């Protein structure tokens, strides 16, 4: 799979499938990702309308009720009266009044009837395996041990059966409350952290939960529902009918335009999922909590217009297991959160119209994240790709944290950062390894076809291929017309003197890997590596194709060496490159008992001489003039006629500047100005040449060829050559 976009897509699909599978099996994103977002975000202010009245340890001692919840009923009547005097908007009891208490129920019922704003909780009981397992709050389970269904006769149900039912308050109280509805939290030891809560219990005949019912009454009392068709029955009954209507596909009632927003929020609660992820405000006691006994004694003020939730909530020590739950914020220091606090949290979320939600399905985020990382890893190979993907992941994590803090929007972080990102890195490294093996295999195939004797000099990878130990006799040499690329390290002797031989071996080993990659990527062949010089050839390709491939390889080598020099700590290895085209011989040279295979001929020597001219001109890539002819994608400039060492015939040289789209206007202007100065120089117009090169250097900045010709023109002003042909003769390599 060579195309980078196909590789990116494969990385995206594999990491998506793996991440989704792990999340499905382990719940990793919820258990780790969501909880981490809560902890990073920290606490946030809850709505001031919500108050919890805690039946805490202080109240137990003050009222003398102990741990027995049934003994509190005698105090509820006065508590309601006190809250009514304070102007509380609604009073919500997170308690089950199932068993009758004749001594206290009349006063309690009278207080509720007079207040007209009291809601209480239905008990939800779950039965499993006949009569063997009952789940629910203590009073509900202990007082109602009859099986939900039974077989004919006396045989008990022993097969696996799960069912739910609700148990309403005793009739002596139920007839005087504003409304009643269930509130159910799973207290499962295997999954003890509460992260979401039901808004409707669809398994219980589409029954709305108490926070939803309370929310609707609150909106009704403050006039928000004015102009919206309201229910003639209690909300706990009417909402069930509305949900059944919605689930069946029938349209809900409309509202006046000014109420569209609140109607939409109500319809979303009624018609969408039956549960919501809670946006917790913080650890236990983040909501405003007042002690039951303080409210009872009239010591608490500022309850006007508040929605008061009354329930069991210890505040001084870690509570026991019953009706206390783990949340993303709880720990050993904070203790668990009371059920009444979770009920109040859900009501507060409804009031703010803010739950924890994902803007899009999490699977889509997995796919998009995998695609982004895949594109980076395929566009930037190796370490740059890993760094780029790591930076992208940091930006994504920051966005997820900001988005969650701002609106409760939940973008997955655990699966993308802990599963998808490392797997994508591994796949990228494996792809790079496969590319390297594929390149080596291609080189080996070429050598086997053209020069089987070179087979022992080609690096192989164990298990990928086996070189033939015996090959049929073939010619030991071959005359070809091709292109030659020669490189040399500037200042190599100085660098070598500063390091041990082993350090230089390690440095050159890495250097030549960097240098050879562009050659092989553009169908070239490494013909020879000697000390600080490398020779590469292009043969058996169309001329234009060979020229373009060699130019591209040279430009990429220049960029790769710059990156290598920036990254290495051992020593910099500036590299000069020369390109020449012509006849050469590829063959074997016998030296004693050994043999060496390489490219031989004047073309090879000339390419080496051309790269040496770079040190005079301050350039990086030079080529003979015919080399870069008719290559529209390559920008070059003529740098003059040179008589190289060992050659009588002058040679026109070009500097390979870059690819057309990458060369800016400034560079293009420099090339044009340089051409004018060079023309004056070659015509022997020394004064004109000096002026042109001085203007160029002052306006365009330092330029090696311009500096070289300026110095020559200044010298020729004082001592003109006797016979001038426009040719520069170099005395050294």
XYZ file of C-alpha atoms in Angstrom:
733
model
C 0.000 0.000 0.000
C 2.251 2.773 -1.313
C -0.187 5.671 -1.654
C 0.074 7.873 1.485
C -3.675 8.487 1.655
C -4.397 4.762 1.541
C -1.905 4.257 4.344
C -3.539 7.020 6.372
C -6.921 5.398 5.805
C -5.610 1.987 6.890
C -4.174 3.515 10.084
C -7.510 5.236 10.742
C -9.577 2.077 10.212
C -7.357 -0.256 12.235
C -6.986 2.133 15.180
C -10.717 2.879 15.021
C -11.672 -0.797 15.163
C -9.166 -1.589 17.896
C -10.088 1.436 19.999
C -13.827 0.849 19.603
C -13.441 -2.823 20.489
C -11.432 -2.125 23.631
C -13.868 0.570 24.699
C -16.824 -1.759 24.086
C -15.282 -4.564 26.145
C -13.839 -2.499 28.995
C -15.754 0.795 29.065
C -12.359 2.508 29.071
C -13.548 5.844 27.731
C -16.169 6.199 30.418
C -14.203 4.773 33.335
C -10.968 6.596 32.550
C -11.643 9.316 29.997
C -14.788 10.888 31.481
C -13.563 10.664 35.073
C -10.282 12.302 34.077
C -12.130 15.184 32.396
C -14.102 15.761 35.606
C -10.943 15.783 37.727
C -9.117 18.155 35.384
C -12.087 20.481 35.155
C -12.634 20.543 38.923
C -15.707 21.950 40.634
C -18.131 24.423 39.109
C -20.819 26.559 40.804
C -24.220 24.832 41.144
C -27.501 26.734 40.647
C -28.433 28.806 43.687
C -32.029 27.522 43.475
C -31.002 24.070 44.766
C -30.683 23.320 48.487
C -30.202 19.964 50.206
C -31.505 19.500 53.753
C -29.357 16.731 55.169
C -30.587 14.249 57.746
C -27.050 14.182 59.124
C -25.266 13.014 62.263
C -25.830 16.306 64.070
C -29.570 16.090 63.462
C -29.654 12.452 64.591
C -28.152 13.481 67.941
C -30.149 16.703 68.269
C -33.503 15.018 67.542
C -32.642 11.701 69.186
C -33.642 9.557 66.222
C -30.463 7.507 65.757
C -30.054 5.459 62.588
C -33.749 4.476 62.335
C -35.245 6.423 59.397
C -38.819 5.673 60.503
C -38.342 7.756 63.662
C -37.851 10.899 61.604
C -41.463 11.003 60.428
C -42.628 12.780 63.554
C -40.462 15.791 62.674
C -41.347 16.191 59.001
C -44.563 18.139 59.635
C -42.777 20.945 61.466
C -39.963 20.919 58.874
C -42.517 21.508 56.098
C -44.105 24.334 58.094
C -40.711 25.998 58.593
C -39.835 25.674 54.892
C -43.266 27.063 53.943
C -42.676 30.095 56.166
C -39.285 30.591 54.494
C -40.964 30.601 51.062
C -39.460 27.424 49.599
C -40.715 26.838 46.061
C -40.837 23.031 46.245
C -40.039 20.453 48.929
C -38.788 17.087 47.679
C -38.383 14.125 50.053
C -35.864 11.511 48.941
C -37.563 9.100 51.355
C -40.039 6.240 51.009
C -43.187 6.499 53.151
C -44.430 2.982 52.550
C -45.321 1.684 56.019
C -48.070 3.643 57.803
C -47.369 5.397 61.143
C -50.741 6.331 62.654
C -49.120 8.468 65.394
C -47.408 10.826 62.944
C -49.137 10.475 59.569
C -52.124 12.796 60.278
C -49.918 15.790 61.180
C -47.550 15.004 58.331
C -50.430 14.751 55.846
C -51.989 17.989 57.075
C -48.708 19.864 56.675
C -48.260 18.545 53.123
C -51.846 19.419 52.216
C -51.479 22.956 53.518
C -48.105 23.508 51.809
C -49.283 22.080 48.456
C -45.728 21.840 47.116
C -44.382 18.571 48.555
C -43.147 15.717 46.358
C -42.023 12.323 47.610
C -40.197 9.332 46.183
C -41.711 6.048 45.059
C -39.616 3.037 45.910
C -38.281 0.972 43.009
C -37.850 -2.705 43.717
C -35.992 -5.107 41.436
C -36.546 -8.851 41.666
C -34.198 -11.486 40.275
C -34.549 -15.296 40.260
C -37.997 -15.676 41.716
C -38.057 -14.695 45.403
C -34.344 -15.243 45.951
C -32.987 -11.718 45.325
C -34.701 -8.393 46.023
C -33.032 -5.065 45.291
C -34.263 -1.684 46.445
C -34.069 0.580 49.420
C -34.193 -1.177 52.740
C -37.727 -0.301 53.742
C -39.020 -1.090 50.253
C -37.310 -4.491 50.059
C -37.932 -5.612 53.628
C -41.613 -4.656 53.628
C -42.467 -6.132 50.237
C -41.088 -9.631 49.827
C -43.899 -11.031 47.671
C -42.756 -12.306 44.268
C -43.795 -10.249 41.233
C -45.049 -13.315 39.346
C -45.380 -16.950 40.260
C -46.181 -20.281 38.626
C -49.376 -22.212 39.149
C -49.449 -24.113 42.395
C -46.798 -23.637 45.059
C -43.715 -24.027 42.871
C -41.434 -20.992 43.154
C -39.740 -19.299 40.258
C -36.158 -20.483 40.115
C -35.281 -19.637 36.516
C -33.410 -16.429 35.649
C -35.932 -13.582 35.805
C -35.426 -9.852 36.197
C -38.360 -7.534 36.793
C -39.032 -4.093 38.302
C -41.959 -2.559 40.120
C -42.601 0.641 42.019
C -44.182 0.862 45.445
C -45.987 4.138 46.167
C -46.296 5.825 49.591
C -48.994 4.793 52.022
C -52.428 6.095 50.896
C -52.758 8.199 54.047
C -49.937 10.380 52.698
C -50.028 9.837 48.928
C -53.369 11.659 48.531
C -51.960 14.899 49.978
C -48.638 15.207 48.134
C -48.276 17.381 45.052
C -46.904 14.360 43.181
C -44.736 11.285 43.631
C -42.356 9.453 41.301
C -39.467 6.971 41.576
C -35.785 7.743 41.763
C -33.551 4.732 41.199
C -29.767 4.395 41.388
C -27.924 1.139 40.849
C -25.653 0.283 43.774
C -23.635 -2.456 42.097
C -20.365 -3.490 43.702
C -18.928 -4.405 40.289
C -19.757 -0.997 38.798
C -20.144 1.227 41.807
C -19.459 4.627 40.219
C -22.568 6.611 39.332
C -22.070 8.565 36.123
C -25.544 8.622 34.633
C -29.075 8.641 35.931
C -32.486 7.814 34.499
C -34.869 10.548 33.403
C -37.446 7.914 32.444
C -37.654 4.311 33.609
C -38.790 2.693 30.362
C -38.442 -0.711 32.003
C -41.029 0.489 34.504
C -43.776 1.369 32.001
C -42.138 4.624 30.820
C -42.349 6.195 34.273
C -40.655 9.614 34.710
C -38.214 9.974 37.584
C -38.699 12.399 40.434
C -36.099 15.024 39.297
C -37.904 15.366 35.947
C -41.291 15.708 37.628
C -39.852 18.266 40.064
C -38.340 20.235 37.183
C -41.706 20.473 35.390
C -43.457 21.669 38.565
C -40.740 24.260 39.111
C -41.210 25.569 35.568
C -44.962 25.662 36.140
C -44.652 27.562 39.416
C -42.328 30.255 38.051
C -44.505 30.800 34.955
C -42.097 29.353 32.379
C -44.760 26.942 31.102
C -47.258 29.723 30.450
C -48.361 29.500 26.829
C -47.469 25.808 26.574
C -50.221 23.196 26.618
C -50.083 21.750 30.122
C -51.292 18.461 31.526
C -54.592 18.068 33.332
C -53.236 15.101 35.296
C -50.286 15.007 37.709
C -47.019 15.297 35.831
C -45.953 11.813 36.934
C -48.947 10.408 34.989
C -49.031 12.866 32.097
C -45.336 12.528 31.306
C -45.723 8.783 30.941
C -48.419 9.321 28.328
C -46.322 11.944 26.557
C -43.308 9.623 26.381
C -45.409 6.753 25.018
C -46.842 9.159 22.469
C -43.356 10.307 21.503
C -41.927 6.791 21.266
C -44.798 5.803 19.016
C -43.890 8.611 16.595
C -46.896 10.857 17.227
C -46.154 14.629 17.294
C -46.097 16.523 20.594
C -47.857 19.803 21.296
C -46.475 23.084 19.999
C -45.925 26.371 21.767
C -45.959 30.055 21.004
C -42.711 31.210 19.316
C -41.365 32.787 22.507
C -41.456 29.356 24.198
C -39.796 27.329 21.472
C -36.535 26.953 23.417
C -38.096 25.603 26.609
C -40.477 23.380 24.623
C -37.511 21.940 22.744
C -35.706 21.228 26.028
C -38.813 19.497 27.430
C -39.338 17.455 24.281
C -35.681 16.393 24.319
C -36.080 15.063 27.845
C -39.328 13.273 26.989
C -38.388 11.856 23.613
C -34.683 11.063 23.625
C -32.611 8.625 25.691
C -34.070 7.355 28.945
C -30.871 8.231 30.827
C -28.373 11.097 30.914
C -24.748 11.428 31.988
C -24.750 13.748 34.989
C -22.605 16.870 34.977
C -21.471 16.688 38.597
C -20.594 19.988 40.232
C -17.891 18.538 42.432
C -17.315 16.158 45.341
C -19.940 15.581 48.062
C -21.242 18.779 49.690
C -20.526 20.971 46.652
C -24.243 21.773 46.517
C -25.595 23.977 49.263
C -26.341 21.674 52.204
C -28.110 22.656 55.408
C -28.533 20.484 58.482
C -32.048 19.139 59.065
C -32.006 20.218 62.723
C -30.900 23.764 61.846
C -33.760 24.181 59.390
C -36.132 22.494 61.847
C -35.142 25.013 64.557
C -35.520 28.006 62.200
C -31.801 28.809 62.140
C -31.507 28.827 58.340
C -32.562 31.777 56.206
C -32.471 32.548 52.475
C -34.725 29.697 51.341
C -37.120 31.936 49.419
C -37.856 30.397 45.994
C -35.522 27.446 46.573
C -36.162 23.842 45.644
C -35.355 21.910 48.820
C -34.353 18.241 48.691
C -34.647 16.390 51.992
C -32.807 13.135 52.545
C -30.183 11.118 54.372
C -26.685 12.637 53.998
C -23.824 12.207 56.456
C -21.383 15.093 56.510
C -18.750 14.300 59.143
C -17.580 10.793 58.352
C -17.514 8.347 55.469
C -21.011 6.894 55.110
C -21.900 3.256 54.891
C -23.037 1.389 51.805
C -26.769 2.030 51.885
C -27.883 4.897 49.618
C -24.362 6.296 49.240
C -22.532 6.117 45.947
C -19.210 6.619 44.223
C -19.016 9.407 41.625
C -16.142 10.665 39.436
C -15.268 13.133 42.212
C -15.435 10.880 45.268
C -12.367 9.450 46.986
C -11.358 8.187 50.427
C -11.110 11.728 51.749
C -14.434 13.040 50.468
C -16.442 9.878 51.126
C -19.338 8.766 48.947
C -22.153 10.984 47.727
C -25.612 10.615 49.203
C -28.493 9.652 46.933
C -30.315 12.906 47.736
C -27.306 14.903 46.451
C -27.357 12.945 43.200
C -31.106 13.607 42.871
C -30.486 17.326 43.441
C -27.618 17.220 40.904
C -29.897 15.773 38.243
C -32.521 18.446 38.941
C -29.823 21.139 38.717
C -28.676 19.737 35.353
C -32.267 19.887 34.109
C -32.560 23.439 35.372
C -29.414 24.460 33.445
C -30.264 22.258 30.440
C -26.748 20.880 30.745
C -25.849 17.208 30.910
C -22.635 15.531 29.819
C -23.196 14.769 26.137
C -21.061 13.946 23.121
C -21.680 16.289 20.133
C -21.351 13.308 17.792
C -21.121 9.538 18.320
C -17.819 8.666 19.951
C -17.056 6.160 17.201
C -16.941 9.091 14.765
C -14.360 10.854 16.946
C -12.268 7.660 17.001
C -12.358 7.518 13.207
C -11.532 11.213 12.732
C -8.692 11.103 15.257
C -7.217 8.028 13.572
C -7.459 9.750 10.182
C -5.754 12.941 11.399
C -2.919 10.995 13.009
C -2.614 8.727 9.963
C -2.257 11.692 7.607
C 0.462 13.244 9.764
C 2.402 10.010 10.058
C 2.290 9.410 6.308
C 3.137 12.983 5.331
C 5.996 13.260 7.858
C 7.856 9.988 8.091
C 9.728 8.846 11.176
C 10.365 11.115 14.148
C 8.864 14.290 12.581
C 5.579 12.444 12.063
C 5.563 11.169 15.637
C 6.276 14.668 16.978
C 3.588 16.195 14.738
C 1.008 13.614 15.824
C 1.981 14.174 19.452
C 1.431 17.905 19.040
C -1.937 17.247 17.377
C -2.902 15.000 20.281
C -1.977 17.751 22.730
C -4.134 20.242 20.856
C -6.993 17.734 20.745
C -6.705 17.025 24.486
C -6.705 20.758 25.228
C -9.791 21.226 23.046
C -11.572 18.337 24.799
C -10.819 19.825 28.243
C -11.905 23.317 27.197
C -15.077 22.046 25.534
C -15.994 19.918 28.549
C -15.419 22.800 30.947
C -17.381 25.199 28.787
C -20.530 23.213 28.036
C -20.193 19.664 29.378
C -19.497 18.347 25.868
C -17.638 15.052 26.089
C -14.969 14.358 23.491
C -13.252 10.998 23.996
C -9.660 11.256 25.237
C -8.645 7.920 26.796
C -9.066 5.692 23.723
C -7.539 8.171 21.206
C -4.525 9.064 23.351
C -3.810 5.743 25.066
C -4.842 3.241 22.380
C -5.088 4.812 18.939
C -2.009 7.050 19.082
C 0.526 4.352 20.152
C -0.964 1.825 17.702
C -0.717 4.400 14.889
C 2.943 4.985 15.782
C 3.628 1.264 15.663
C 1.888 0.889 12.298
C 3.852 3.827 10.893
C 7.147 2.323 12.009
C 6.209 -1.034 10.521
C 5.261 0.643 7.238
C 8.613 2.432 7.168
C 10.359 -0.856 7.765
C 8.432 -2.495 4.938
C 9.341 0.384 2.622
C 12.998 -0.044 3.443
C 12.853 -3.771 2.794
C 10.990 -3.178 -0.457
C 13.663 -0.722 -1.627
C 16.449 -3.132 -0.742
C 14.680 -5.928 -2.520
C 14.312 -3.788 -5.637
C 18.006 -2.931 -5.540
C 18.884 -6.584 -5.109
C 16.709 -7.548 -8.068
C 18.442 -4.930 -10.197
C 21.900 -6.119 -9.145
C 20.979 -9.737 -9.809
C 19.850 -8.791 -13.296
C 22.702 -6.461 -14.319
C 25.684 -7.248 -12.067
C 25.198 -10.531 -10.203
C 28.767 -10.229 -8.901
C 27.683 -7.200 -6.805
C 25.212 -9.308 -4.868
C 27.515 -9.731 -1.874
C 27.868 -5.966 -1.444
C 24.145 -5.270 -1.208
C 22.744 -5.102 2.388
C 20.119 -7.758 2.947
C 17.590 -8.366 5.678
C 17.375 -11.874 7.163
C 14.297 -13.731 6.106
C 13.432 -11.367 3.234
C 15.508 -12.924 0.438
C 18.502 -15.171 -0.027
C 21.236 -14.099 -2.472
C 22.209 -16.743 -4.959
C 25.473 -18.352 -3.944
C 26.349 -19.300 -7.498
C 25.407 -17.347 -10.582
C 26.077 -18.121 -14.162
C 28.977 -16.301 -15.688
C 28.156 -12.933 -17.162
C 30.134 -9.997 -18.422
C 32.054 -8.181 -15.697
C 31.506 -4.756 -17.210
C 28.885 -2.773 -19.062
C 29.124 0.486 -21.011
C 26.194 2.780 -20.393
C 25.145 6.375 -20.952
C 23.675 7.781 -17.793
C 23.779 10.388 -15.071
C 26.247 10.600 -12.220
C 25.732 12.340 -8.874
C 28.802 12.954 -6.719
C 28.821 14.182 -3.124
C 31.530 15.366 -0.775
C 31.549 16.532 2.855
C 32.834 20.046 3.403
C 35.430 20.207 6.180
C 35.405 16.457 6.740
C 39.066 16.337 7.804
C 38.450 18.875 10.575
C 35.408 16.971 11.858
C 37.245 13.633 11.771
C 40.153 15.055 13.771
C 37.797 16.012 16.595
C 36.260 12.552 17.104
C 37.283 8.953 17.610
C 37.103 6.520 14.693
C 34.135 4.774 16.285
C 32.258 8.062 16.690
C 32.943 8.878 13.043
C 31.750 5.429 12.026
C 28.458 5.939 13.853
C 28.078 9.454 12.408
C 28.809 8.389 8.827
C 26.612 5.312 9.108
C 23.628 7.492 9.978
C 24.677 10.162 7.453
C 24.803 7.773 4.493
C 21.428 6.295 5.400
C 20.004 9.815 5.180
C 21.905 10.537 1.961
C 20.993 7.334 0.151
C 17.266 7.446 0.797
C 16.467 10.153 -1.837
C 18.577 8.274 -4.398
C 16.735 4.990 -4.031
C 13.356 6.770 -3.783
C 14.022 8.271 -7.243
C 15.234 5.051 -8.897
C 18.943 5.755 -8.544
C 21.731 3.297 -7.657
C 24.435 3.835 -5.061
C 27.550 2.997 -7.094
C 30.284 3.774 -4.585
C 30.877 5.089 -1.062
C 34.443 6.066 -0.173
C 35.267 7.937 3.012
C 33.369 11.223 2.844
C 32.225 10.828 -0.780
C 29.315 9.003 -2.371
C 28.616 8.278 -6.040
C 25.136 7.500 -7.419
C 24.098 6.717 -11.001
C 20.910 6.675 -13.058
C 20.765 4.358 -16.085
C 18.260 2.581 -18.343
C 15.627 5.323 -18.044
C 14.421 7.919 -20.573
C 16.792 10.895 -20.596
C 14.250 13.439 -19.347
C 13.124 11.044 -16.611
C 16.714 10.416 -15.496
C 17.530 14.133 -15.380
C 14.403 15.013 -13.376
C 14.928 12.100 -10.969
C 18.556 13.091 -10.318
C 17.619 16.760 -9.749
C 14.839 15.818 -7.342
C 17.162 13.445 -5.496
C 19.805 16.192 -5.186
C 17.282 18.717 -3.814
C 15.901 16.195 -1.324
C 19.442 15.237 -0.284
C 20.179 18.902 0.409
C 17.068 19.192 2.630
C 17.734 15.851 4.340
C 21.316 16.837 5.194
C 20.098 20.146 6.660
C 17.701 18.241 8.928
C 20.427 15.744 9.802
C 22.846 18.538 10.778
C 20.191 20.198 12.927
C 19.479 16.958 14.762
C 22.980 15.514 15.251
C 25.054 16.355 18.306
C 28.278 14.736 17.120
C 29.192 17.063 14.270
C 27.767 18.847 11.231
C 28.478 17.421 7.776
C 27.745 20.113 5.134
C 27.484 18.389 1.765
C 28.299 19.520 -1.775
C 26.688 17.848 -4.794
C 27.772 17.673 -8.433
C 25.771 16.326 -11.395
C 27.041 15.332 -14.835
C 25.756 13.288 -17.763
C 27.698 11.090 -20.187
C 29.233 7.718 -20.923
C 30.550 5.495 -18.163
C 31.446 1.886 -17.539
C 29.958 -0.182 -14.722
C 32.185 -3.102 -13.917
C 34.648 -4.975 -11.738
C 38.150 -3.879 -10.834
C 40.516 -6.584 -9.647
C 42.892 -5.550 -6.875
C 45.043 -8.404 -5.692
C 42.798 -11.109 -4.365
C 39.808 -8.796 -4.058
C 37.409 -7.255 -6.546
C 35.470 -3.982 -6.434
C 32.476 -3.002 -8.550
C 31.903 0.661 -9.364
C 31.208 3.264 -12.043
C 34.294 4.337 -14.005
C 34.973 6.989 -16.631
C 35.370 10.679 -17.373
C 31.720 11.309 -16.476
C 32.343 10.128 -12.919
C 35.515 12.245 -12.585
C 33.788 15.303 -14.038
C 30.837 14.950 -11.637
C 33.327 14.896 -8.775
C 35.112 17.981 -10.143
C 31.777 19.792 -10.517
C 30.865 19.195 -6.890
C 34.255 20.671 -5.959
C 33.358 23.953 -7.668
C 30.716 24.466 -4.962
C 33.383 25.432 -2.440
C 34.472 28.356 -4.692
C 30.961 29.565 -5.435
C 29.446 28.909 -1.998
C 26.707 26.769 -3.549
C 25.318 23.341 -2.692
C 24.214 21.755 -6.019
C 25.938 22.311 -9.367
C 25.313 20.535 -12.669
C 26.690 20.644 -16.185
C 24.553 22.862 -18.435
C 22.918 20.182 -20.647
C 21.919 18.295 -17.528
C 19.087 20.620 -16.425
C 17.933 21.569 -19.948
C 14.219 21.231 -20.761
C 13.204 20.502 -17.163
C 10.303 22.866 -16.644
C 9.768 21.893 -13.008
C 13.374 22.622 -11.995
C 14.618 26.191 -11.464
C 18.323 26.716 -12.211
C 20.677 29.558 -12.998
C 23.825 29.665 -15.080
C 26.942 30.309 -12.984
C 29.417 30.583 -15.854
C 32.052 28.730 -17.905
C 34.774 26.885 -16.017
C 37.936 25.081 -17.025
C 38.164 22.364 -14.398
C 41.333 20.733 -13.171
C 42.512 18.141 -15.670
C 40.179 19.315 -18.447
C 41.069 21.529 -21.402
C 37.538 21.945 -22.664
C 35.512 24.508 -20.663
C 32.272 23.411 -19.068
C 29.128 25.515 -18.563
C 27.704 24.992 -15.086
C 24.273 25.597 -13.574
C 23.184 25.904 -9.966
C 20.086 23.812 -9.194
C 18.006 26.306 -7.216
C 14.827 24.333 -6.449
C 11.413 23.220 -7.582
C 9.384 25.802 -9.476
C 6.544 26.231 -6.914
C 9.042 26.466 -4.022
C 11.189 29.267 -5.484
C 9.944 32.645 -4.310
C 9.888 35.969 -6.116
C 12.970 37.181 -4.221
C 15.055 34.243 -5.405
C 13.776 34.637 -8.937
C 14.741 38.341 -8.907
C 18.211 37.450 -7.585
C 18.717 34.990 -10.438
C 17.790 37.626 -13.033
C 20.084 40.260 -11.496
C 22.905 37.722 -11.296
C 22.470 36.867 -14.986
C 23.061 40.546 -15.895
C 26.220 40.725 -13.828
C 27.512 37.426 -15.210
C 26.942 38.612 -18.801
C 28.945 41.781 -18.113
C 31.731 39.730 -16.539
C 31.936 37.278 -19.420
C 32.162 40.210 -21.881
C 35.092 41.678 -19.970
C 33.116 44.723 -18.740
C 34.762 44.726 -15.318
C 33.398 48.074 -14.085
C 29.860 47.165 -15.097
C 30.186 43.729 -13.493
C 31.491 45.214 -10.226
C 28.574 47.652 -10.050
C 25.964 44.985 -10.790
C 27.314 42.485 -8.241
C 27.703 45.157 -5.564
C 24.085 46.275 -6.072
C 22.910 42.654 -5.946
C 24.728 41.920 -2.680
C 23.493 45.132 -1.047
C 19.854 44.589 -2.044
C 19.445 40.813 -2.057
C 21.811 39.808 0.727
C 24.735 37.418 0.625
C 25.004 35.239 -2.476
C 28.007 32.966 -3.030
C 28.325 33.180 -6.831
C 27.867 36.970 -6.766
C 30.611 37.315 -4.136
C 32.918 35.045 -6.175
C 32.504 37.053 -9.386
C 32.715 40.409 -7.580
C 36.121 39.489 -6.197
C 37.302 38.295 -9.629
C 36.005 41.461 -11.349
C 37.772 43.650 -8.790
C 41.006 41.728 -9.395
C 40.635 41.973 -13.188
C 40.025 45.732 -12.907
C 43.539 46.102 -11.607
C 45.144 43.351 -13.676
C 43.045 42.372 -16.734
C 43.820 38.999 -18.333
C 45.780 39.169 -21.601
C 43.360 36.978 -23.513
C 39.805 36.871 -22.185
C 37.320 34.259 -23.396
C 34.854 34.506 -20.530
C 36.180 31.280 -18.991
C 37.152 30.923 -15.316
C 40.107 28.598 -14.806
C 40.230 26.826 -11.449
C 43.624 25.731 -10.146
C 42.308 23.398 -7.440
C 39.683 20.702 -7.084
